[in-house]
Short mmCIF file of C-alpha atoms and ligand atoms in Angstrom, two decimals:
data_model
loop_
_atom_site.label_atom_id
_atom_site.label_comp_id
_atom_site.label_asym_id
_atom_site.label_seq_id
_atom_site.Cartn_x
_atom_site.Cartn_y
_atom_site.Cartn_z
CA UNK J 1 29.77 -15.72 -5.99
CA UNK J 2 32.28 -18.54 -6.41
CA UNK J 3 30.65 -20.82 -3.88
CA UNK J 4 27.17 -20.31 -5.27
CA UNK J 5 28.51 -21.03 -8.76
CA UNK J 6 30.20 -24.08 -7.36
CA UNK J 7 26.98 -25.40 -5.95
CA UNK J 8 25.08 -24.61 -9.17
CA UNK J 9 27.68 -26.41 -11.24
CA UNK J 10 27.88 -29.27 -8.76
CA UNK J 11 24.15 -29.71 -8.94
CA UNK J 12 24.26 -29.59 -12.71
CA UNK J 13 26.87 -32.27 -12.81
CA UNK J 14 25.45 -34.34 -10.00
CA UNK J 15 28.82 -34.35 -8.30
CA UNK J 16 27.33 -33.68 -4.90
CA UNK J 17 27.14 -37.15 -3.46
CA UNK J 18 24.07 -37.80 -1.40
CA UNK J 19 26.40 -37.90 1.62
CA UNK J 20 24.35 -40.25 3.76
CA UNK J 21 25.13 -40.53 7.45
CA UNK J 22 28.86 -41.23 7.50
CA UNK J 23 30.00 -42.11 10.99
CA UNK J 24 33.65 -41.30 10.23
CA UNK J 25 34.95 -37.72 10.22
CA UNK J 26 34.92 -36.39 6.62
CA UNK J 27 38.70 -36.22 6.41
CA UNK J 28 39.26 -39.89 7.27
CA UNK J 29 37.94 -41.20 3.96
CA UNK J 30 39.44 -38.59 1.65
CA UNK J 31 41.93 -40.28 -0.66
CA UNK J 32 45.26 -38.57 -1.29
CA UNK J 33 47.53 -38.36 -4.34
CA UNK J 34 50.20 -41.04 -4.52
CA UNK J 35 53.97 -40.49 -4.22
CA UNK J 36 54.09 -39.48 -7.91
CA UNK J 37 51.48 -36.75 -7.34
CA UNK J 38 48.72 -38.71 -9.14
CA UNK J 39 45.09 -38.95 -8.04
CA UNK J 40 43.85 -42.52 -8.56
CA UNK J 41 40.21 -43.49 -8.93
CA UNK J 42 38.70 -46.94 -9.38
CA UNK J 43 35.76 -48.63 -11.03
CA UNK J 44 34.88 -52.22 -11.84
CA UNK J 45 37.63 -53.58 -14.11
CA UNK J 46 39.13 -50.12 -14.59
CA UNK J 47 41.42 -47.72 -12.74
CA UNK J 48 42.70 -44.30 -13.73
CA UNK J 49 44.99 -41.57 -12.44
CA UNK J 50 44.77 -37.82 -12.96
CA UNK J 51 47.01 -34.81 -12.42
CA UNK J 52 45.94 -31.19 -11.74
CA UNK J 53 48.04 -29.95 -14.68
CA UNK J 54 45.46 -29.46 -17.43
CA UNK J 55 43.02 -31.70 -15.50
CA UNK J 56 44.76 -34.51 -17.39
CA UNK J 57 44.30 -38.25 -17.27
CA UNK J 58 47.78 -39.73 -16.76
CA UNK J 59 47.04 -43.49 -16.54
CA UNK J 60 44.15 -45.69 -17.65
CA UNK J 61 44.33 -49.35 -16.71
CA UNK J 62 42.24 -52.12 -18.32
CA UNK J 63 42.90 -55.85 -18.55
CA UNK J 64 43.41 -57.15 -22.09
CA UNK J 65 42.01 -60.39 -23.53
CA UNK J 66 44.76 -62.37 -21.78
CA UNK J 67 44.12 -60.76 -18.40
CA UNK J 68 47.24 -58.59 -18.61
CA UNK J 69 46.74 -55.04 -17.28
CA UNK J 70 47.39 -52.46 -20.00
CA UNK J 71 47.94 -48.73 -19.47
CA UNK J 72 46.34 -47.35 -22.63
CA UNK J 73 47.08 -43.60 -22.42
CA UNK J 74 50.27 -41.66 -23.06
CA UNK J 75 51.69 -39.76 -20.11
CA UNK J 76 54.48 -39.26 -17.60
CA UNK J 77 55.35 -41.32 -14.54
CA UNK J 78 55.44 -38.29 -12.31
CA UNK J 79 52.97 -35.41 -11.99
CA UNK J 80 55.75 -32.84 -11.82
CA UNK J 81 56.93 -33.68 -15.37
CA UNK J 82 53.73 -32.31 -16.90
CA UNK J 83 54.77 -28.75 -16.05
CA UNK J 84 58.43 -29.33 -16.94
CA UNK J 85 57.83 -30.95 -20.35
CA UNK J 86 58.80 -28.45 -23.06
CA UNK J 87 57.23 -30.32 -26.00
CA UNK J 88 53.77 -29.89 -24.47
CA UNK J 89 51.66 -32.29 -26.48
CA UNK J 90 48.38 -31.23 -24.79
CA UNK J 91 48.72 -34.52 -23.01
CA UNK J 92 45.26 -35.88 -22.18
CA UNK J 93 44.12 -32.62 -20.64
CA UNK J 94 41.33 -30.11 -21.20
CA UNK J 95 42.23 -27.47 -23.78
CA UNK J 96 40.42 -24.23 -23.03
CA UNK J 97 38.74 -21.93 -23.05
CA UNK J 98 38.42 -22.67 -26.77
CA UNK J 99 39.81 -25.97 -28.08
CA UNK J 100 41.35 -26.42 -31.53
CA UNK J 101 42.24 -23.48 -33.80
CA UNK J 102 40.93 -19.92 -34.05
CA UNK J 103 41.54 -18.47 -37.50
CA UNK J 104 43.84 -15.43 -37.48
CA UNK J 105 43.50 -15.41 -33.65
CA UNK J 106 40.39 -13.31 -33.95
CA UNK J 107 36.60 -13.50 -33.70
CA UNK J 108 33.67 -11.14 -33.46
CA UNK J 109 30.85 -11.03 -30.91
CA UNK J 110 28.02 -8.47 -31.25
CA UNK J 111 30.08 -6.38 -33.66
CA UNK J 112 33.13 -6.24 -31.39
CA UNK J 113 36.31 -7.83 -32.76
CA UNK J 114 38.54 -9.60 -30.24
CA UNK J 115 42.18 -10.49 -30.77
CA UNK J 116 43.47 -13.44 -28.77
CA UNK J 117 47.03 -14.61 -28.18
CA UNK J 118 48.50 -16.50 -31.14
CA UNK J 119 50.65 -19.61 -30.68
CA UNK J 120 50.32 -21.74 -33.84
CA UNK J 121 51.94 -21.64 -37.28
CA UNK J 122 54.77 -19.30 -36.45
CA UNK J 123 56.28 -17.46 -39.46
CA UNK J 124 59.01 -14.78 -39.75
CA UNK J 125 56.27 -12.12 -40.17
CA UNK J 126 54.19 -13.61 -37.34
CA UNK J 127 56.71 -14.86 -34.77
CA UNK J 128 53.93 -15.61 -32.25
CA UNK J 129 51.89 -17.47 -34.87
CA UNK J 130 49.13 -16.98 -37.40
CA UNK J 131 46.36 -18.47 -35.31
CA UNK J 132 45.47 -19.66 -31.81
CA UNK J 133 45.57 -23.33 -30.84
CA UNK J 134 43.87 -24.77 -27.73
CA UNK J 135 43.24 -21.44 -26.00
CA UNK J 136 46.61 -19.75 -26.57
CA UNK J 137 50.17 -20.01 -25.20
CA UNK J 138 48.84 -20.19 -21.62
CA UNK J 139 45.61 -22.06 -22.36
CA UNK J 140 43.92 -24.16 -19.70
CA UNK J 141 46.03 -27.24 -20.29
CA UNK J 142 49.19 -25.28 -19.37
CA UNK J 143 47.79 -24.54 -15.91
CA UNK J 144 47.11 -26.45 -12.72
CA UNK J 145 43.44 -26.96 -12.00
CA UNK J 146 42.16 -27.15 -8.42
CA UNK J 147 40.99 -30.49 -7.06
CA UNK J 148 37.46 -29.60 -5.87
CA UNK J 149 36.13 -33.05 -5.00
CA UNK J 150 37.76 -36.45 -4.82
CA UNK J 151 36.39 -39.86 -3.95
CA UNK J 152 37.53 -43.41 -4.69
CA UNK J 153 35.65 -43.41 -7.99
CA UNK J 154 35.45 -39.78 -9.07
CA UNK J 155 37.45 -36.56 -9.24
CA UNK J 156 36.33 -33.00 -9.98
CA UNK J 157 38.72 -30.29 -11.10
CA UNK J 158 37.90 -26.60 -11.29
CA UNK J 159 39.47 -23.57 -12.90
CA UNK J 160 38.73 -19.85 -12.83
CA UNK J 161 39.88 -18.23 -16.07
CA UNK J 162 40.12 -14.46 -15.54
CA UNK J 163 38.65 -11.73 -17.77
CA UNK J 164 41.13 -10.85 -20.52
CA UNK J 165 43.37 -13.90 -20.07
CA UNK J 166 44.89 -14.76 -23.47
CA UNK J 167 42.69 -11.96 -24.85
CA UNK J 168 39.32 -13.66 -24.21
CA UNK J 169 36.46 -11.52 -22.92
CA UNK J 170 35.07 -12.12 -19.43
CA UNK J 171 35.69 -14.57 -16.62
CA UNK J 172 34.90 -18.26 -17.09
CA UNK J 173 34.46 -20.71 -14.21
CA UNK J 174 34.62 -24.38 -15.11
CA UNK J 175 34.26 -27.79 -13.46
CA UNK J 176 35.53 -31.04 -14.95
CA UNK J 177 34.30 -34.30 -13.39
CA UNK J 178 35.76 -37.67 -14.31
CA UNK J 179 34.29 -40.86 -12.85
CA UNK J 180 34.76 -44.58 -13.30
CA UNK J 181 32.01 -47.21 -13.33
CA UNK J 182 31.73 -50.77 -14.63
CA UNK J 183 34.41 -50.68 -17.38
CA UNK J 184 33.43 -47.08 -18.07
CA UNK J 185 35.14 -43.73 -17.88
CA UNK J 186 32.61 -40.89 -17.87
CA UNK J 187 33.26 -37.20 -17.99
CA UNK J 188 31.19 -34.12 -17.55
CA UNK J 189 32.45 -30.65 -18.28
CA UNK J 190 30.58 -27.48 -17.45
CA UNK J 191 31.71 -23.90 -17.89
CA UNK J 192 29.97 -20.66 -17.05
CA UNK J 193 30.58 -17.19 -18.49
CA UNK J 194 30.22 -15.01 -15.40
CA UNK J 195 30.84 -11.48 -16.67
CA UNK J 196 30.82 -11.18 -20.49
CA UNK J 197 29.81 -13.04 -23.64
CA UNK J 198 32.63 -15.34 -24.63
CA UNK J 199 33.36 -18.39 -26.79
CA UNK J 200 33.81 -21.69 -24.93
CA UNK J 201 34.70 -25.07 -26.40
CA UNK J 202 36.28 -27.88 -24.41
CA UNK J 203 37.26 -31.50 -24.96
CA UNK J 204 39.53 -34.14 -23.48
CA UNK J 205 42.67 -34.41 -25.62
CA UNK J 206 43.44 -38.06 -24.78
CA UNK J 207 46.25 -39.98 -26.51
CA UNK J 208 45.44 -43.69 -26.77
CA UNK J 209 47.07 -46.92 -27.76
CA UNK J 210 44.71 -49.78 -26.92
CA UNK J 211 47.64 -52.21 -26.83
CA UNK J 212 49.08 -50.27 -23.90
CA UNK J 213 52.08 -49.34 -26.08
CA UNK J 214 53.13 -52.97 -25.61
CA UNK J 215 52.21 -54.69 -28.88
CA UNK J 216 55.08 -57.04 -29.78
CA UNK J 217 54.22 -57.00 -33.53
CA UNK J 218 54.08 -53.24 -34.13
CA UNK J 219 54.61 -50.09 -32.09
CA UNK J 220 52.20 -48.19 -34.36
CA UNK J 221 48.47 -47.73 -33.78
CA UNK J 222 47.62 -48.13 -37.48
CA UNK J 223 46.07 -51.57 -37.00
CA UNK J 224 43.45 -50.20 -34.62
CA UNK J 225 39.96 -50.37 -36.11
CA UNK J 226 37.93 -47.15 -36.09
CA UNK J 227 34.25 -46.47 -36.73
CA UNK J 228 32.35 -43.15 -36.94
CA UNK J 229 28.81 -44.30 -37.80
CA UNK J 230 27.27 -40.80 -37.99
CA UNK J 231 30.12 -39.06 -39.77
CA UNK J 232 29.35 -38.83 -43.48
CA UNK J 233 30.78 -35.31 -43.47
CA UNK J 234 33.82 -33.47 -42.24
CA UNK J 235 35.03 -29.90 -41.88
CA UNK J 236 37.21 -28.80 -44.80
CA UNK J 237 40.50 -27.23 -43.70
CA UNK J 238 43.30 -25.35 -45.46
CA UNK J 239 46.97 -26.33 -45.37
CA UNK J 240 47.40 -24.98 -41.82
CA UNK J 241 44.27 -26.79 -40.61
CA UNK J 242 42.02 -23.72 -40.51
CA UNK J 243 38.41 -24.40 -41.56
CA UNK J 244 37.60 -22.92 -44.98
CA UNK J 245 33.86 -22.80 -44.25
CA UNK J 246 33.10 -25.76 -46.53
CA UNK J 247 31.62 -29.01 -45.29
CA UNK J 248 32.81 -32.02 -47.31
CA UNK J 249 31.21 -35.38 -48.00
CA UNK J 250 33.25 -38.42 -46.97
CA UNK J 251 32.56 -40.54 -50.02
CA UNK J 252 32.15 -44.25 -49.44
CA UNK J 253 35.54 -45.94 -49.77
CA UNK J 254 37.50 -42.66 -49.58
CA UNK J 255 40.29 -42.06 -47.05
CA UNK J 256 38.00 -40.18 -44.65
CA UNK J 257 35.19 -42.74 -44.81
CA UNK J 258 34.91 -44.38 -41.41
CA UNK J 259 31.10 -44.35 -41.51
CA UNK J 260 30.19 -47.00 -44.10
CA UNK J 261 31.97 -49.67 -42.08
CA UNK J 262 34.66 -49.95 -39.40
CA UNK J 263 38.12 -49.65 -40.94
CA UNK J 264 41.71 -49.96 -39.76
CA UNK J 265 43.28 -46.54 -39.18
CA UNK J 266 46.09 -47.34 -41.65
CA UNK J 267 43.88 -48.95 -44.31
CA UNK J 268 43.94 -45.90 -46.62
CA UNK J 269 47.57 -44.93 -46.10
CA UNK J 270 48.41 -46.10 -49.64
CA UNK J 271 45.70 -43.90 -51.18
CA UNK J 272 47.28 -40.71 -52.68
CA UNK J 273 44.45 -38.69 -51.07
CA UNK J 274 45.96 -39.31 -47.64
CA UNK J 275 48.75 -36.87 -48.61
CA UNK J 276 47.94 -33.35 -47.30
CA UNK J 277 44.82 -34.80 -45.61
CA UNK J 278 45.97 -33.39 -42.25
CA UNK J 279 47.40 -30.12 -43.55
CA UNK J 280 50.14 -29.20 -46.06
CA UNK J 281 52.72 -31.97 -46.36
CA UNK J 282 51.01 -34.06 -43.70
CA UNK J 283 50.15 -37.74 -44.21
CA UNK J 284 47.52 -39.11 -41.86
CA UNK J 285 44.54 -37.76 -39.97
CA UNK J 286 43.98 -34.62 -37.91
CA UNK J 287 40.41 -34.02 -38.94
CA UNK J 288 37.09 -32.92 -37.57
CA UNK J 289 34.21 -35.22 -38.57
CA UNK J 290 30.64 -34.09 -38.00
CA UNK J 291 28.32 -36.28 -35.94
CA UNK J 292 25.03 -36.10 -37.87
CA UNK J 293 22.26 -37.74 -35.90
CA UNK J 294 19.63 -35.12 -35.04
CA UNK J 295 17.95 -35.48 -38.46
CA UNK J 296 16.69 -38.90 -37.39
CA UNK J 297 14.67 -37.23 -34.63
CA UNK J 298 15.36 -36.91 -30.92
CA UNK J 299 17.99 -39.23 -29.52
CA UNK J 300 19.38 -40.18 -26.14
CA UNK J 301 23.15 -39.91 -26.45
CA UNK J 302 23.63 -42.30 -23.52
CA UNK J 303 21.69 -45.11 -25.20
CA UNK J 304 21.32 -44.56 -28.91
CA UNK J 305 24.65 -45.80 -30.16
CA UNK J 306 28.23 -44.69 -29.95
CA UNK J 307 29.57 -41.72 -31.93
CA UNK J 308 32.94 -43.39 -32.30
CA UNK J 309 34.49 -46.76 -31.64
CA UNK J 310 38.11 -47.87 -31.54
CA UNK J 311 39.37 -51.41 -31.05
CA UNK J 312 42.50 -53.46 -31.35
CA UNK J 313 42.50 -57.14 -32.22
CA UNK J 314 45.92 -57.59 -30.59
CA UNK J 315 44.78 -56.67 -27.06
CA UNK J 316 41.08 -57.33 -27.65
CA UNK J 317 40.32 -53.98 -26.00
CA UNK J 318 37.43 -52.03 -27.52
CA UNK J 319 36.40 -48.48 -26.66
CA UNK J 320 32.92 -47.23 -27.57
CA UNK J 321 32.51 -43.48 -27.14
CA UNK J 322 29.07 -42.10 -26.31
CA UNK J 323 28.71 -38.33 -26.24
CA UNK J 324 26.32 -35.40 -26.54
CA UNK J 325 28.83 -33.59 -28.78
CA UNK J 326 28.23 -33.12 -32.51
CA UNK J 327 31.77 -33.34 -33.85
CA UNK J 328 34.70 -35.70 -33.42
CA UNK J 329 38.38 -34.98 -33.97
CA UNK J 330 40.82 -37.83 -34.57
CA UNK J 331 44.59 -37.33 -34.87
CA UNK J 332 47.07 -40.05 -35.78
CA UNK J 333 50.06 -38.61 -33.84
CA UNK J 334 51.67 -37.38 -37.06
CA UNK J 335 53.99 -35.13 -35.08
CA UNK J 336 55.24 -37.68 -32.58
CA UNK J 337 58.94 -38.04 -33.38
CA UNK J 338 60.15 -40.82 -31.10
CA UNK J 339 61.15 -38.55 -28.22
CA UNK J 340 58.13 -39.01 -25.91
CA UNK J 341 59.03 -41.74 -23.40
CA UNK J 342 56.77 -44.61 -22.41
CA UNK J 343 55.70 -44.92 -18.80
CA UNK J 344 57.09 -47.68 -16.57
CA UNK J 345 53.75 -49.44 -16.98
CA UNK J 346 54.19 -49.63 -20.77
CA UNK J 347 56.49 -51.25 -23.33
CA UNK J 348 57.83 -54.76 -23.84
CA UNK J 349 59.74 -56.73 -21.27
CA UNK J 350 62.38 -57.26 -23.93
CA UNK J 351 63.06 -53.66 -24.88
CA UNK J 352 65.34 -54.66 -27.74
CA UNK J 353 62.53 -54.87 -30.29
CA UNK J 354 61.17 -51.31 -30.00
CA UNK J 355 62.65 -48.26 -28.28
CA UNK J 356 60.90 -47.10 -25.08
CA UNK J 357 59.51 -44.05 -26.88
CA UNK J 358 56.42 -43.27 -28.96
CA UNK J 359 56.94 -43.10 -32.74
CA UNK J 360 54.97 -41.23 -35.39
CA UNK J 361 51.57 -42.98 -35.73
CA UNK J 362 52.20 -44.74 -32.41
CA UNK J 363 49.11 -43.25 -30.78
CA UNK J 364 45.68 -41.83 -31.58
CA UNK J 365 44.06 -38.72 -30.14
CA UNK J 366 40.29 -38.92 -29.76
CA UNK J 367 38.31 -35.76 -29.02
CA UNK J 368 34.57 -35.32 -28.58
CA UNK J 369 33.83 -31.67 -29.26
CA UNK J 370 31.90 -28.98 -31.10
CA UNK J 371 32.41 -27.94 -34.73
CA UNK J 372 35.92 -26.46 -34.84
CA UNK J 373 36.33 -22.68 -35.29
CA UNK J 374 32.57 -22.27 -35.74
CA UNK J 375 32.91 -18.85 -34.06
CA UNK J 376 34.41 -17.73 -37.39
CA UNK J 377 31.81 -19.52 -39.53
CA UNK J 378 28.48 -17.90 -38.52
CA UNK J 379 26.73 -19.50 -41.53
CA UNK J 380 27.06 -22.88 -39.76
CA UNK J 381 24.56 -21.66 -37.16
CA UNK J 382 26.47 -23.06 -34.16
CA UNK J 383 26.61 -19.89 -32.03
CA UNK J 384 24.19 -21.14 -29.34
CA UNK J 385 26.64 -24.02 -28.73
CA UNK J 386 29.77 -21.86 -28.88
CA UNK J 387 29.04 -18.43 -27.36
CA UNK J 388 27.98 -18.17 -23.72
CA UNK J 389 26.84 -15.25 -21.59
CA UNK J 390 26.13 -14.41 -17.96
CA UNK J 391 22.68 -15.64 -17.00
CA UNK J 392 22.44 -17.86 -20.08
CA UNK J 393 22.81 -21.60 -20.43
CA UNK J 394 26.11 -23.03 -19.22
CA UNK J 395 28.49 -24.80 -21.59
CA UNK J 396 28.06 -28.56 -21.06
CA UNK J 397 29.94 -31.52 -22.54
CA UNK J 398 29.21 -35.09 -21.53
CA UNK J 399 30.81 -38.33 -22.65
CA UNK J 400 30.91 -41.95 -21.64
CA UNK J 401 33.91 -44.02 -22.71
CA UNK J 402 32.76 -47.66 -22.48
CA UNK J 403 35.30 -50.47 -22.62
CA UNK J 404 34.90 -54.12 -23.44
CA UNK J 405 37.31 -56.96 -24.12
CA UNK J 406 36.83 -59.44 -26.95
C1 NAG E 501 57.26 -37.02 -8.13
O1 NAG E 501 56.15 -36.18 -7.87
C2 NAG E 501 56.08 -35.69 -6.54
C3 NAG E 501 54.78 -34.89 -6.44
O2 NAG E 501 54.49 -34.16 -7.61
C4 NAG E 501 57.31 -34.89 -6.22
O3 NAG E 501 57.27 -34.43 -4.90
C5 NAG E 501 58.55 -35.77 -6.44
O4 NAG E 501 59.73 -35.01 -6.25
C6 NAG E 501 58.57 -36.36 -7.82
N1 NAG E 501 59.65 -37.28 -7.98
C7 NAG E 501 60.39 -37.36 -9.06
C8 NAG E 501 61.45 -38.42 -9.05
O5 NAG E 501 60.24 -36.62 -10.03
C1 NAG E 502 43.61 -10.77 -39.02
O1 NAG E 502 43.27 -10.03 -37.87
C2 NAG E 502 43.65 -8.67 -37.90
C3 NAG E 502 43.23 -8.05 -36.59
O2 NAG E 502 44.01 -8.55 -35.58
C4 NAG E 502 42.99 -7.97 -39.06
O3 NAG E 502 43.48 -6.65 -39.14
C5 NAG E 502 43.29 -8.71 -40.36
O4 NAG E 502 42.53 -8.14 -41.39
C6 NAG E 502 42.92 -10.16 -40.23
N1 NAG E 502 43.33 -10.90 -41.42
C7 NAG E 502 42.54 -11.73 -42.04
C8 NAG E 502 43.14 -12.39 -43.24
O5 NAG E 502 41.40 -11.98 -41.68
C1 NAG E 503 51.61 -27.29 -10.85
O1 NAG E 503 51.74 -27.87 -9.59
C2 NAG E 503 52.98 -28.55 -9.40
C3 NAG E 503 52.92 -29.26 -8.06
O2 NAG E 503 52.58 -28.38 -7.05
C4 NAG E 503 54.13 -27.55 -9.49
O3 NAG E 503 55.36 -28.22 -9.37
C5 NAG E 503 54.07 -26.85 -10.84
O4 NAG E 503 55.05 -25.84 -10.91
C6 NAG E 503 52.70 -26.25 -11.09
N1 NAG E 503 52.64 -25.83 -12.47
C7 NAG E 503 52.12 -24.67 -12.84
C8 NAG E 503 52.12 -24.39 -14.32
O5 NAG E 503 51.64 -23.88 -12.06
C1 NAG E 504 38.94 -47.92 -3.66
O1 NAG E 504 38.78 -48.83 -4.73
C2 NAG E 504 39.77 -49.84 -4.75
C3 NAG E 504 39.54 -50.67 -6.00
O2 NAG E 504 38.21 -51.07 -6.11
C4 NAG E 504 39.68 -50.67 -3.48
O3 NAG E 504 40.71 -51.64 -3.48
C5 NAG E 504 39.84 -49.76 -2.28
O4 NAG E 504 39.64 -50.48 -1.09
C6 NAG E 504 38.85 -48.61 -2.33
N1 NAG E 504 39.14 -47.68 -1.26
C7 NAG E 504 38.19 -47.14 -0.50
C8 NAG E 504 38.66 -46.18 0.55
O5 NAG E 504 37.00 -47.40 -0.65
C1 NAG E 505 48.15 -53.89 -40.17
O1 NAG E 505 48.08 -52.77 -41.01
C2 NAG E 505 48.83 -52.91 -42.21
C3 NAG E 505 48.79 -51.57 -42.93
O2 NAG E 505 47.51 -51.07 -43.01
C4 NAG E 505 48.25 -54.04 -43.04
O3 NAG E 505 49.02 -54.22 -44.20
C5 NAG E 505 48.27 -55.31 -42.20
O4 NAG E 505 47.61 -56.34 -42.90
C6 NAG E 505 47.56 -55.11 -40.86
N1 NAG E 505 47.72 -56.26 -40.01
C7 NAG E 505 46.70 -56.86 -39.42
C8 NAG E 505 47.05 -58.03 -38.56
O5 NAG E 505 45.54 -56.50 -39.54
#
């Protein structure tokens, strides 16, 4: 069963390399993790490292406009720290089997109500939490994935999520492939419900700072410029970030307008509407914008324009995100508190100016994904993209992160 699924998924993802006549024994060319437990892959002008914990990207290296190599993702120097870290920031991994929040830790499929493990918004009456975030207290990004395939330019992780784990119905088998090309980082995620109908929603929860956390003018990411050309609407949320069911317009010039023109992340931070924009008492962004493009007719997500773009004038690094997903979450690291350390590859030579830690607003999380908590909003009509069953279509997410330097 497993191996046939593996070959189905591998075919789907095109991870099976053509394997032309290789004179060397297969083992000779297989790259190994480095002394820090990281799996490095390489493309043209780009290198990246990954760890099995959460199938996370730990390092992403690009040269800036001055030719200086910048490591633009948050992470740890050593693979072992990912398991040990108590803060658990969902550090560049794959939250699963259902990313983001599930209202009241419950959902219904075919008239059956399921209760999943809560882990978010803990209160005295609900010590475990009021809702479920990123798949529960032992969601996918708290576990080690298996390295299923590994070449010099690509790595595939797999996970088997058992029936009943965290309260979810049925087994899910998933493959995550990351590959590097010419200044590109592509990923493909596929997941299959093997035994029961179940919700599935994945993403990559990457924390970025396009200055490599080394900007000598500011250690914040608020001067990064952001553009969401298809996102005239967003999901309305309550004060604990649970969708209310409403879809809101992002009026031109308002704090959540990143569609009418590219705008610096911090440009609306003086607008009173930024207060409570990311939940009660929260100033900043932690929002789910819709990607509305199907109404213009069929489109090819690989060619017909990015869904999101982020750039920094300081480093000159620009990231254009192409994806088949129809929502986009952006988070301004509102809960970073200056305790997360930089990696050795990051920070200023003269450490006197800024501490070697990441402050509030010092990073940005970018997530291509489906409409959040749509399993509890049936009127949105997203169930074919959120609920999967044995013998049905697999869950598929594809994205291409394309870099350039100005
Ligand atoms: C670094 O990671 C490797 C592999 O995960 C581990 O064996 C080693 O002890 C770690 N070293 C430190 C200093 O944490
Ligand atoms: C929350 O879920 C429980 C079942 O676990 C249910 O009894 C309760 O009515 C739900 N509350 C709300 C507000 O939906
Ligand atoms: C993940 O693997 C590492 C290296 O083998 C190990 O130290 C760690 O305990 C594992 N973590 C989990 C959550 O299984
Ligand atoms: C892997 O890619 C790097 C960077 O392009 C290159 O230096 C190295 O020789 C490659 N290794 C193999 C085994 O092809
Ligand atoms: C950086 O952002 C701040 C706050 O939004 C703004 O006042 C400042 O002009 C920006 N600096 C640059 C160089 O764009």
